[in-house]
Coordinates of C-alpha atoms in Angstrom, one line a residue:
M1 CA -69.0 0.5 27.8
G2 CA -69.0 -0.1 24.1
C3 CA -65.5 -0.2 22.3
S4 CA -66.3 2.5 19.3
A5 CA -66.4 5.4 21.3
F6 CA -64.8 7.0 24.7
F7 CA -67.0 8.3 27.6
T8 CA -66.0 10.6 30.6
V9 CA -67.3 10.6 34.0
P10 CA -67.6 13.5 36.3
G11 CA -63.8 14.3 37.1
T12 CA -62.1 12.4 34.5
S13 CA -60.5 13.2 31.2
V14 CA -59.4 11.1 28.3
N15 CA -55.4 11.5 27.8
P16 CA -55.1 12.4 24.2
R17 CA -51.6 11.3 24.2
S18 CA -52.4 7.8 25.2
R19 CA -51.7 5.1 23.0
F20 CA -54.8 3.2 24.5
S21 CA -57.7 3.8 26.2
T22 CA -56.5 5.2 29.3
F23 CA -58.9 7.3 31.6
V24 CA -57.1 10.1 33.8
V25 CA -58.6 11.0 37.0
R26 CA -57.6 14.5 38.0
S27 CA -59.1 16.1 41.2
S28 CA -61.3 19.1 40.5
A29 CA -59.8 22.8 41.9
S30 CA -62.2 22.8 44.7
D31 CA -60.9 19.2 45.9
L32 CA -57.3 20.3 46.2
P33 CA -56.0 21.8 49.8
H34 CA -55.6 25.3 49.9
T35 CA -51.5 25.3 50.7
S36 CA -48.9 25.7 48.5
A37 CA -46.9 23.2 50.3
S38 CA -49.1 20.3 49.2
P39 CA -47.5 17.9 46.6
P40 CA -49.0 17.6 43.1
Q41 CA -51.7 14.8 43.3
P42 CA -50.5 11.7 41.9
V43 CA -52.1 10.4 38.5
K44 CA -54.4 7.6 38.3
Q45 CA -55.1 5.7 35.4
Y46 CA -57.9 3.2 34.1
H47 CA -57.3 0.7 31.8
N48 CA -59.9 -1.3 29.3
I49 CA -58.1 -4.3 27.9
R50 CA -60.6 -4.8 25.4
E51 CA -60.2 -1.1 24.2
E52 CA -56.3 -1.4 24.2
A53 CA -56.8 -4.2 22.2
R54 CA -58.7 -2.7 19.7
L55 CA -56.7 0.5 19.5
H56 CA -53.4 -1.6 19.2
N57 CA -55.1 -3.8 16.4
N58 CA -55.9 -0.9 14.2
S59 CA -52.7 1.0 14.6
I60 CA -51.0 -2.3 13.0
A61 CA -50.6 -1.7 9.0
I62 CA -51.6 -5.0 7.6
S63 CA -49.5 -5.5 4.3
T64 CA -51.1 -6.1 1.1
D65 CA -49.6 -9.5 1.0
H66 CA -51.0 -10.6 4.3
P67 CA -53.0 -13.6 3.8
R68 CA -56.7 -13.5 5.1
F69 CA -57.2 -16.0 7.7
S70 CA -60.9 -17.9 7.4
A71 CA -62.3 -20.9 8.3
K72 CA -66.0 -22.5 7.5
Y73 CA -68.3 -25.3 8.3
V74 CA -67.9 -28.4 5.7
P75 CA -69.1 -31.9 6.1
F76 CA -67.0 -34.0 8.3
T77 CA -67.1 -36.9 5.7
A78 CA -65.1 -34.4 3.2
I79 CA -62.2 -34.3 6.4
A80 CA -62.4 -38.4 6.5
D81 CA -62.5 -39.0 2.8
P82 CA -60.8 -36.2 0.9
S83 CA -61.5 -38.1 -2.1
S84 CA -65.4 -37.4 -1.8
S85 CA -66.7 -35.0 -4.1
T86 CA -68.6 -32.5 -2.6
D87 CA -69.1 -28.6 -2.3
E88 CA -71.0 -28.3 0.4
S89 CA -69.8 -25.5 2.8
Y90 CA -71.2 -23.2 5.2
S91 CA -70.3 -19.7 6.9
L92 CA -69.4 -19.9 10.3
D93 CA -72.0 -17.2 10.9
E94 CA -74.7 -19.8 9.8
I95 CA -76.9 -21.5 12.3
V96 CA -76.0 -25.2 11.3
Y97 CA -75.1 -28.4 12.9
R98 CA -75.3 -30.9 10.3
S99 CA -74.6 -31.4 6.5
Q100 CA -77.4 -31.8 4.1
S101 CA -77.0 -35.8 4.4
G102 CA -77.1 -35.7 8.2
A103 CA -73.5 -36.3 8.8
L104 CA -71.4 -34.1 11.1
L105 CA -69.8 -30.9 10.4
D106 CA -66.2 -29.8 11.0
V107 CA -64.8 -26.5 11.2
H108 CA -62.0 -26.5 8.0
H109 CA -59.3 -23.7 8.2
D110 CA -57.6 -22.3 5.2
M111 CA -54.5 -24.1 5.3
D112 CA -52.8 -22.5 2.5
A113 CA -53.0 -19.2 3.8
L114 CA -51.9 -20.6 7.5
K115 CA -48.8 -22.2 5.5
H116 CA -47.9 -18.6 4.4
F117 CA -46.2 -18.6 7.7
D118 CA -43.7 -21.6 8.7
G119 CA -43.5 -23.7 11.9
Q120 CA -41.2 -21.6 13.6
Y121 CA -43.3 -18.3 13.3
W122 CA -46.5 -20.1 14.6
R123 CA -44.4 -21.6 17.7
S124 CA -42.7 -18.3 18.5
L125 CA -46.1 -16.1 18.1
F126 CA -48.0 -18.8 20.5
D127 CA -44.9 -18.8 22.8
S128 CA -44.9 -15.2 23.0
R129 CA -48.1 -14.6 24.0
V130 CA -48.4 -17.2 27.3
G131 CA -48.8 -15.3 30.5
K132 CA -49.8 -12.2 29.2
T133 CA -53.0 -10.1 30.0
T134 CA -53.2 -8.6 26.6
W135 CA -56.9 -9.3 25.3
P136 CA -57.8 -12.0 24.3
V137 CA -54.5 -13.8 23.9
G138 CA -53.7 -14.2 27.6
S139 CA -56.3 -17.0 27.1
G140 CA -54.6 -20.7 26.2
V141 CA -57.4 -20.8 23.7
W142 CA -57.4 -17.2 22.2
S143 CA -53.5 -17.3 22.1
K144 CA -54.2 -19.4 19.0
K145 CA -57.0 -17.4 17.6
E146 CA -55.6 -17.6 14.1
W147 CA -56.1 -21.5 14.4
V148 CA -59.6 -21.3 16.2
L149 CA -62.0 -18.4 14.9
P150 CA -59.7 -16.5 12.9
E151 CA -62.6 -13.8 11.6
I152 CA -64.1 -13.0 15.0
D153 CA -63.7 -9.5 16.3
D154 CA -61.8 -9.5 19.7
D155 CA -64.7 -7.6 21.2
D156 CA -67.1 -10.3 20.4
I157 CA -65.0 -12.5 22.5
I158 CA -66.1 -13.8 26.3
S159 CA -63.3 -15.2 27.9
A160 CA -62.2 -16.0 31.4
F161 CA -58.5 -16.6 30.2
E162 CA -58.9 -19.9 30.3
G163 CA -56.7 -22.8 29.3
N164 CA -52.7 -22.6 30.2
S165 CA -53.4 -25.4 32.8
N166 CA -51.0 -27.0 34.7
L167 CA -48.8 -30.1 32.8
F168 CA -47.8 -31.9 36.1
W169 CA -45.0 -34.0 36.5
A170 CA -46.4 -37.0 38.0
E171 CA -43.3 -38.0 39.5
R172 CA -44.0 -40.2 42.9
Y173 CA -47.3 -41.9 41.2
G174 CA -45.0 -42.7 37.9
K175 CA -42.2 -43.8 39.6
E176 CA -43.7 -45.9 42.6
F177 CA -46.8 -47.6 40.8
M178 CA -45.9 -47.3 37.1
G179 CA -42.2 -47.7 36.9
M180 CA -42.2 -44.4 34.9
N181 CA -39.9 -41.5 34.7
D182 CA -41.8 -39.5 32.3
L183 CA -45.3 -39.6 33.4
W184 CA -47.3 -36.4 33.3
V185 CA -50.8 -35.4 33.9
K186 CA -52.6 -32.6 32.1
H187 CA -55.0 -30.8 34.5
C188 CA -57.4 -29.5 32.2
G189 CA -59.6 -29.3 35.4
N190 CA -57.5 -26.4 36.5
S191 CA -59.5 -24.2 34.8
H192 CA -62.5 -21.6 35.7
T193 CA -65.4 -23.5 36.0
G194 CA -63.3 -27.0 36.7
S195 CA -63.4 -28.9 33.7
F196 CA -61.9 -28.9 30.2
K197 CA -65.4 -28.0 29.0
D198 CA -64.0 -24.1 29.4
L199 CA -62.0 -24.3 26.4
G200 CA -64.6 -25.1 23.8
M201 CA -67.4 -23.0 25.5
T202 CA -65.1 -20.0 25.0
V203 CA -65.3 -20.2 21.6
L204 CA -69.0 -21.6 21.1
V205 CA -70.4 -18.5 23.2
S206 CA -68.0 -16.1 21.5
Q207 CA -69.5 -16.7 18.5
V208 CA -73.1 -16.7 19.8
N209 CA -72.1 -13.3 20.7
R210 CA -71.2 -12.5 17.5
L211 CA -74.2 -13.9 16.0
R212 CA -76.3 -12.1 18.4
K213 CA -74.8 -8.8 17.1
L214 CA -75.3 -9.5 13.7
K215 CA -78.8 -9.8 14.5
K216 CA -79.6 -13.4 14.0
P217 CA -82.5 -14.9 15.7
L218 CA -81.1 -16.4 18.7
V219 CA -82.8 -16.0 22.5
G220 CA -80.6 -18.1 24.0
V221 CA -78.1 -21.1 24.2
G222 CA -78.8 -24.4 25.5
C223 CA -77.1 -28.0 26.3
A224 CA -77.6 -31.6 27.4
S225 CA -75.6 -32.1 30.2
T226 CA -74.1 -34.4 32.8
G227 CA -72.7 -31.6 34.6
D228 CA -69.5 -29.9 33.5
T229 CA -71.0 -28.9 29.9
S230 CA -73.7 -27.1 31.8
A231 CA -71.6 -25.5 34.3
A232 CA -69.3 -24.2 31.1
L233 CA -72.2 -22.8 29.4
S234 CA -73.6 -21.1 32.5
A235 CA -70.7 -19.3 33.3
Y236 CA -69.6 -18.1 29.9
C237 CA -73.3 -17.2 29.0
A238 CA -73.7 -15.3 32.3
S239 CA -70.3 -13.4 31.6
A240 CA -72.0 -12.3 27.9
G241 CA -75.3 -11.5 29.4
I242 CA -77.2 -14.3 27.1
P243 CA -79.6 -16.6 28.5
S244 CA -78.7 -20.3 29.1
I245 CA -80.7 -23.5 29.0
V246 CA -79.9 -26.6 30.7
F247 CA -80.9 -29.9 30.4
L248 CA -79.9 -32.6 33.2
P249 CA -80.5 -35.9 33.8
A250 CA -82.3 -36.1 37.2
N251 CA -80.2 -37.5 40.4
K252 CA -77.2 -38.5 38.1
I253 CA -74.9 -35.9 38.6
S254 CA -72.8 -34.6 41.8
M255 CA -74.4 -31.6 43.7
A256 CA -71.3 -29.5 43.2
Q257 CA -72.1 -29.7 39.2
L258 CA -75.5 -29.3 39.9
V259 CA -75.1 -26.1 41.9
Q260 CA -72.8 -24.3 39.3
P261 CA -75.5 -23.6 36.5
I262 CA -78.2 -22.7 39.3
A263 CA -75.5 -20.1 40.5
N264 CA -74.7 -19.0 37.2
G265 CA -78.5 -17.9 36.6
A266 CA -79.2 -20.8 33.8
F267 CA -82.9 -21.9 33.3
V268 CA -82.2 -25.5 34.4
L269 CA -84.8 -28.6 33.6
S270 CA -83.8 -31.8 35.7
I271 CA -85.5 -34.5 33.7
D272 CA -86.2 -37.9 34.3
T273 CA -84.0 -39.8 31.8
D274 CA -80.2 -40.2 31.2
F275 CA -77.8 -38.0 29.3
D276 CA -79.1 -39.5 25.9
G277 CA -82.4 -39.1 26.5
C278 CA -81.5 -35.2 27.6
M279 CA -79.5 -35.1 24.3
Q280 CA -82.3 -36.5 22.1
L281 CA -84.7 -33.7 23.8
I282 CA -82.7 -30.7 23.3
R283 CA -82.1 -31.6 19.7
E284 CA -85.6 -31.5 19.0
V285 CA -85.9 -28.4 21.1
T286 CA -83.2 -26.4 19.2
A287 CA -84.9 -27.6 16.2
E288 CA -87.8 -25.5 16.8
L289 CA -86.9 -22.8 19.1
P290 CA -84.4 -19.9 18.4
I291 CA -81.9 -21.4 21.0
Y292 CA -78.3 -22.5 19.8
L293 CA -77.1 -25.8 20.5
A294 CA -74.0 -26.0 22.7
N295 CA -73.2 -29.7 22.9
S296 CA -69.9 -31.2 21.4
L297 CA -72.2 -32.1 18.2
N298 CA -71.4 -28.5 17.8
S299 CA -68.3 -28.6 15.9
L300 CA -67.2 -25.0 17.3
R301 CA -66.5 -26.8 20.8
L302 CA -63.9 -28.6 19.6
E303 CA -61.8 -25.5 18.0
G304 CA -61.3 -24.7 21.6
Q305 CA -60.6 -27.9 23.0
K306 CA -58.0 -28.9 20.3
T307 CA -55.9 -25.7 22.0
A308 CA -55.1 -28.2 25.0
A309 CA -53.3 -30.7 22.5
I310 CA -51.2 -27.6 21.2
E311 CA -50.4 -26.3 24.9
I312 CA -48.9 -29.9 25.7
L313 CA -46.7 -29.5 22.8
Q314 CA -45.7 -25.5 24.1
Q315 CA -45.2 -26.9 27.6
F316 CA -42.7 -29.8 26.3
D317 CA -41.0 -27.1 24.3
W318 CA -42.4 -28.4 21.1
E319 CA -41.0 -32.1 21.8
V320 CA -44.1 -34.5 21.0
P321 CA -44.9 -36.9 23.7
D322 CA -45.1 -40.8 22.8
W323 CA -48.7 -41.4 24.0
V324 CA -51.5 -39.4 25.2
I325 CA -54.5 -40.7 27.0
V326 CA -58.0 -39.3 27.1
P327 CA -61.3 -40.3 28.8
G328 CA -64.0 -40.5 26.3
G329 CA -67.9 -40.2 26.5
N330 CA -69.4 -38.6 23.8
L331 CA -66.1 -38.8 21.9
G332 CA -65.7 -35.0 20.8
N333 CA -62.4 -34.5 23.0
I334 CA -60.2 -37.6 21.4
Y335 CA -61.0 -35.9 17.8
A336 CA -60.2 -32.6 19.3
F337 CA -56.8 -33.7 20.5
Y338 CA -56.0 -35.5 17.4
K339 CA -56.9 -32.2 15.5
G340 CA -54.6 -29.9 17.5
F341 CA -51.7 -32.5 17.1
H342 CA -52.3 -32.9 13.7
M343 CA -52.7 -29.1 12.6
C344 CA -49.0 -28.6 14.5
K345 CA -47.5 -31.6 12.0
E346 CA -49.4 -30.2 9.0
L347 CA -48.2 -26.7 9.4
G348 CA -44.7 -27.7 10.4
L349 CA -44.3 -27.1 14.0
V350 CA -43.7 -30.6 15.0
D351 CA -42.8 -33.5 12.6
R352 CA -45.1 -36.4 14.4
I353 CA -48.0 -36.8 16.4
P354 CA -48.5 -38.7 19.9
R355 CA -50.4 -42.3 19.9
L356 CA -53.9 -41.4 21.1
V357 CA -55.5 -43.8 23.5
C358 CA -59.2 -43.1 24.5
A359 CA -60.5 -44.7 28.1
Q360 CA -64.0 -45.5 28.5
A361 CA -65.8 -46.6 31.7
A362 CA -66.9 -50.5 31.2
N363 CA -70.5 -49.2 32.1
A364 CA -70.6 -47.2 28.9
N365 CA -68.3 -48.4 26.6
P366 CA -69.6 -48.5 22.7
L367 CA -66.5 -47.5 21.1
Y368 CA -64.4 -49.9 23.4
L369 CA -66.6 -52.7 22.2
Y370 CA -66.4 -51.1 18.4
Y371 CA -62.6 -51.2 18.9
K372 CA -62.5 -54.7 19.9
S373 CA -64.6 -56.0 16.9
E374 CA -61.9 -54.5 15.1
W375 CA -64.4 -51.8 13.8
K376 CA -66.5 -54.0 12.2
E377 CA -69.9 -52.8 13.6
F378 CA -70.7 -49.8 15.7
K379 CA -73.7 -50.7 18.2
P380 CA -75.2 -48.3 20.8
V381 CA -75.5 -49.3 24.4
K382 CA -77.5 -48.6 27.4
A383 CA -75.1 -46.6 29.8
N384 CA -75.2 -47.9 33.1
A385 CA -74.4 -45.8 36.3
T386 CA -70.7 -44.9 36.8
F387 CA -68.8 -42.9 39.1
A388 CA -67.2 -41.2 36.0
S389 CA -70.7 -39.4 35.5
A390 CA -69.6 -37.1 32.4
I391 CA -68.8 -40.0 30.4
Q392 CA -71.6 -42.1 31.1
I393 CA -72.9 -42.0 27.2
G394 CA -74.2 -45.0 25.4
D395 CA -74.7 -43.3 22.3
P396 CA -72.2 -40.7 21.3
V397 CA -72.6 -38.1 19.1
S398 CA -69.0 -38.0 17.9
I399 CA -68.6 -41.6 17.3
D400 CA -67.2 -41.1 13.4
R401 CA -64.5 -38.5 14.7
A402 CA -63.5 -40.6 17.2
V403 CA -62.6 -43.5 14.9
Y404 CA -61.1 -41.2 12.6
A405 CA -58.8 -39.7 15.1
L406 CA -57.6 -43.2 16.7
K407 CA -56.9 -44.9 13.0
N408 CA -55.0 -41.9 12.2
S409 CA -52.8 -42.0 15.4
N410 CA -52.4 -45.6 15.5
G411 CA -54.6 -45.6 18.8
I412 CA -56.0 -47.8 21.0
V413 CA -59.0 -47.8 23.5
E414 CA -59.3 -49.2 26.6
E415 CA -62.0 -49.7 29.4
A416 CA -62.1 -49.3 33.3
T417 CA -64.5 -51.3 35.6
E418 CA -65.9 -49.2 38.6
E419 CA -63.5 -50.9 41.0
E420 CA -60.5 -50.2 38.9
L421 CA -61.3 -46.5 37.9
M422 CA -61.9 -45.8 41.7
D423 CA -58.8 -47.5 43.0
A424 CA -56.4 -46.0 40.4
M425 CA -58.1 -42.5 41.7
A426 CA -57.7 -43.1 45.2
Q427 CA -53.9 -44.2 44.5
A428 CA -53.3 -40.9 42.6
D429 CA -55.1 -39.1 45.2
S430 CA -52.5 -40.7 47.6
T431 CA -49.4 -38.9 45.7
G432 CA -50.8 -35.4 46.0
M433 CA -53.2 -35.4 42.7
F434 CA -57.0 -35.2 43.6
T435 CA -58.1 -36.4 40.6
C436 CA -61.6 -36.8 39.3
P437 CA -63.0 -40.4 38.4
H438 CA -62.9 -39.6 34.8
T439 CA -59.0 -39.3 35.2
G440 CA -59.1 -42.4 37.2
V441 CA -60.6 -44.2 33.8
A442 CA -57.6 -42.9 31.9
L443 CA -55.2 -43.9 34.7
T444 CA -56.4 -47.7 34.5
A445 CA -55.9 -47.5 31.0
L446 CA -52.2 -46.6 31.4
I447 CA -52.0 -49.3 34.0
K448 CA -53.3 -51.7 31.8
L449 CA -51.1 -50.9 29.0
R450 CA -48.1 -50.5 31.1
R451 CA -48.8 -54.1 32.4
S452 CA -49.0 -55.5 28.7
G453 CA -45.8 -53.8 27.7
V454 CA -47.7 -51.7 25.2
I455 CA -46.3 -48.7 27.1
G456 CA -42.9 -48.7 27.7
P457 CA -41.1 -47.5 31.1
M458 CA -39.3 -44.9 29.2
D459 CA -42.2 -43.6 27.0
R460 CA -43.0 -40.1 27.6
T461 CA -47.0 -40.3 28.3
V462 CA -49.6 -37.5 29.2
V463 CA -52.9 -38.6 31.0
V464 CA -55.7 -35.8 30.4
S465 CA -57.4 -34.9 33.6
T466 CA -60.9 -33.6 32.5
A467 CA -62.4 -32.3 35.6
H468 CA -61.4 -31.1 39.2
G469 CA -61.5 -33.7 42.2
L470 CA -63.9 -31.2 44.1
K471 CA -66.6 -31.8 42.1
F472 CA -66.4 -35.3 43.0
T473 CA -66.1 -35.3 47.0
Q474 CA -69.2 -37.7 47.6
S475 CA -67.7 -40.6 45.7
K476 CA -64.2 -39.8 47.3
I477 CA -66.3 -39.9 50.8
D478 CA -68.0 -43.0 50.1
Y479 CA -64.7 -44.8 48.8
H480 CA -62.8 -44.0 51.9
S481 CA -65.6 -45.0 54.2
K482 CA -65.7 -48.4 52.2
D483 CA -69.3 -47.5 51.7
I484 CA -69.5 -48.6 48.1
K485 CA -71.7 -51.9 47.3
D486 CA -69.4 -55.0 46.6
M487 CA -66.1 -52.7 46.2
A488 CA -63.4 -53.7 48.2
C489 CA -61.9 -50.0 48.3
R490 CA -58.2 -51.5 48.7
F491 CA -56.6 -47.6 49.0
A492 CA -59.3 -46.3 51.3
N493 CA -57.8 -44.1 54.3
P494 CA -60.4 -43.7 56.8
P495 CA -60.2 -41.2 59.7
V496 CA -59.2 -42.9 63.3
Q497 CA -61.5 -42.9 65.9
V498 CA -59.7 -41.8 69.3
K499 CA -60.5 -40.9 72.6
A500 CA -59.9 -37.5 73.4
D501 CA -56.6 -38.1 75.7
F502 CA -53.1 -38.1 75.5
G503 CA -52.5 -41.6 76.2
S504 CA -54.7 -42.8 73.7
V505 CA -53.7 -40.3 71.1
M506 CA -50.0 -41.3 71.8
D507 CA -50.9 -45.2 71.3
V508 CA -52.5 -44.5 67.9
L509 CA -49.7 -42.2 66.7
K510 CA -46.9 -44.7 67.8
K511 CA -48.6 -47.7 65.9
Y512 CA -49.0 -45.3 63.0
L513 CA -45.4 -44.3 62.9
L514 CA -44.3 -48.0 63.4
S515 CA -46.0 -48.9 60.4
K516 CA -44.5 -46.5 58.3
A517 CA -41.0 -47.4 59.6
N518 CA -41.5 -50.9 58.3

């Protein structure tokens, strides 16, 4: 049903007194029992939350002095160096991914308009929307709509009410293994498709939905992916009825990740290359065909991802943590977190930002090597296989964004070997977290920074978990079976084979319980 008109079906009528688009179902006279003793039939109401939102918004009188919130694309170089003289900018309704010089673009908001309201106003507004079913602000992303895509019509938004993910107090893990009482894990993987990518994809696909309504020549949306991006893209495109095209590196992602775009109806190409090869191909294809590029090269994605940073502040009642540790592959996420925290500081919601840590797998660590060289020279690497498959990227698109975020947050880069990340994941799982290997990378960074004393025992620290552990069951099975070559698997917990008789079971249980008593 379109939002521009009502419609009725047999046996229904629209209640003209209703403030919202409520459809009232009434039984026809022939359906009523022929008895005067029958009670009146209850009125059943059907709601369309999109229509309710539209009518509610139309009923609000906008004062003449109310600022018009807006955003546009500008070259990222203008953000990184405000002294650079450039007037180059683009409407968000243009299909453009890079500046004239080839630099990345950034979504730049009219901060003067946003500053029309103080920090207390924005805190109260965002807090008032949490946990609602109101369209679209029940979403953790769209509850910050004014800071994301301020000009999009609510009816163009494609949302699964993503975000609002759990900020988990890692009490036992923190106390027993880290000597910390204030350790938290932001479970961004507890989302619609099982990863943080939903946060950015709701924004990108919503804008594509808008562009198609504006008759822009777009037949579909495409991405290169190591798994999670393709899952999010295909799910949101399926919801919108927009074709999605996915380039996957053959035999380099988990079956749980592969099945999602297939189940969502995406056109999936399994290509005999790595992620960087897929990324190069999708860029060439989208330059020739009317397919919208959905990778994090596209800065719309980062507008959704930055809301996770704002959520963290909300969940701490707007108190700023000391550290936030983020796994890094293509490196858009570390910049997105920085952007979210920085906007909150600039608009007066908080008075500082946390220190950021970007954690990389040692098998795909170009940012780490760049950091260790004291930012002297960046060199892409050939990414080797890693259990943290989503960050197996040797030539990250958002390298400049990441460096900017780290330099401006007094940030740090750490790395994790395969054994370190798998041990960290298993140890965290043993305290009930059930994490992904990428979270294992971030936890390894925490372990190293705690051991060196950089992160103190009293520091409030947030580890960002980017995907759900259920996507990586095979790696967990291999670890607990001690079936990984050249890996000790120190925290493996394999099942115990026992005969089907009472005595054998009792012997095994007594031995186990005795070990726990000691």
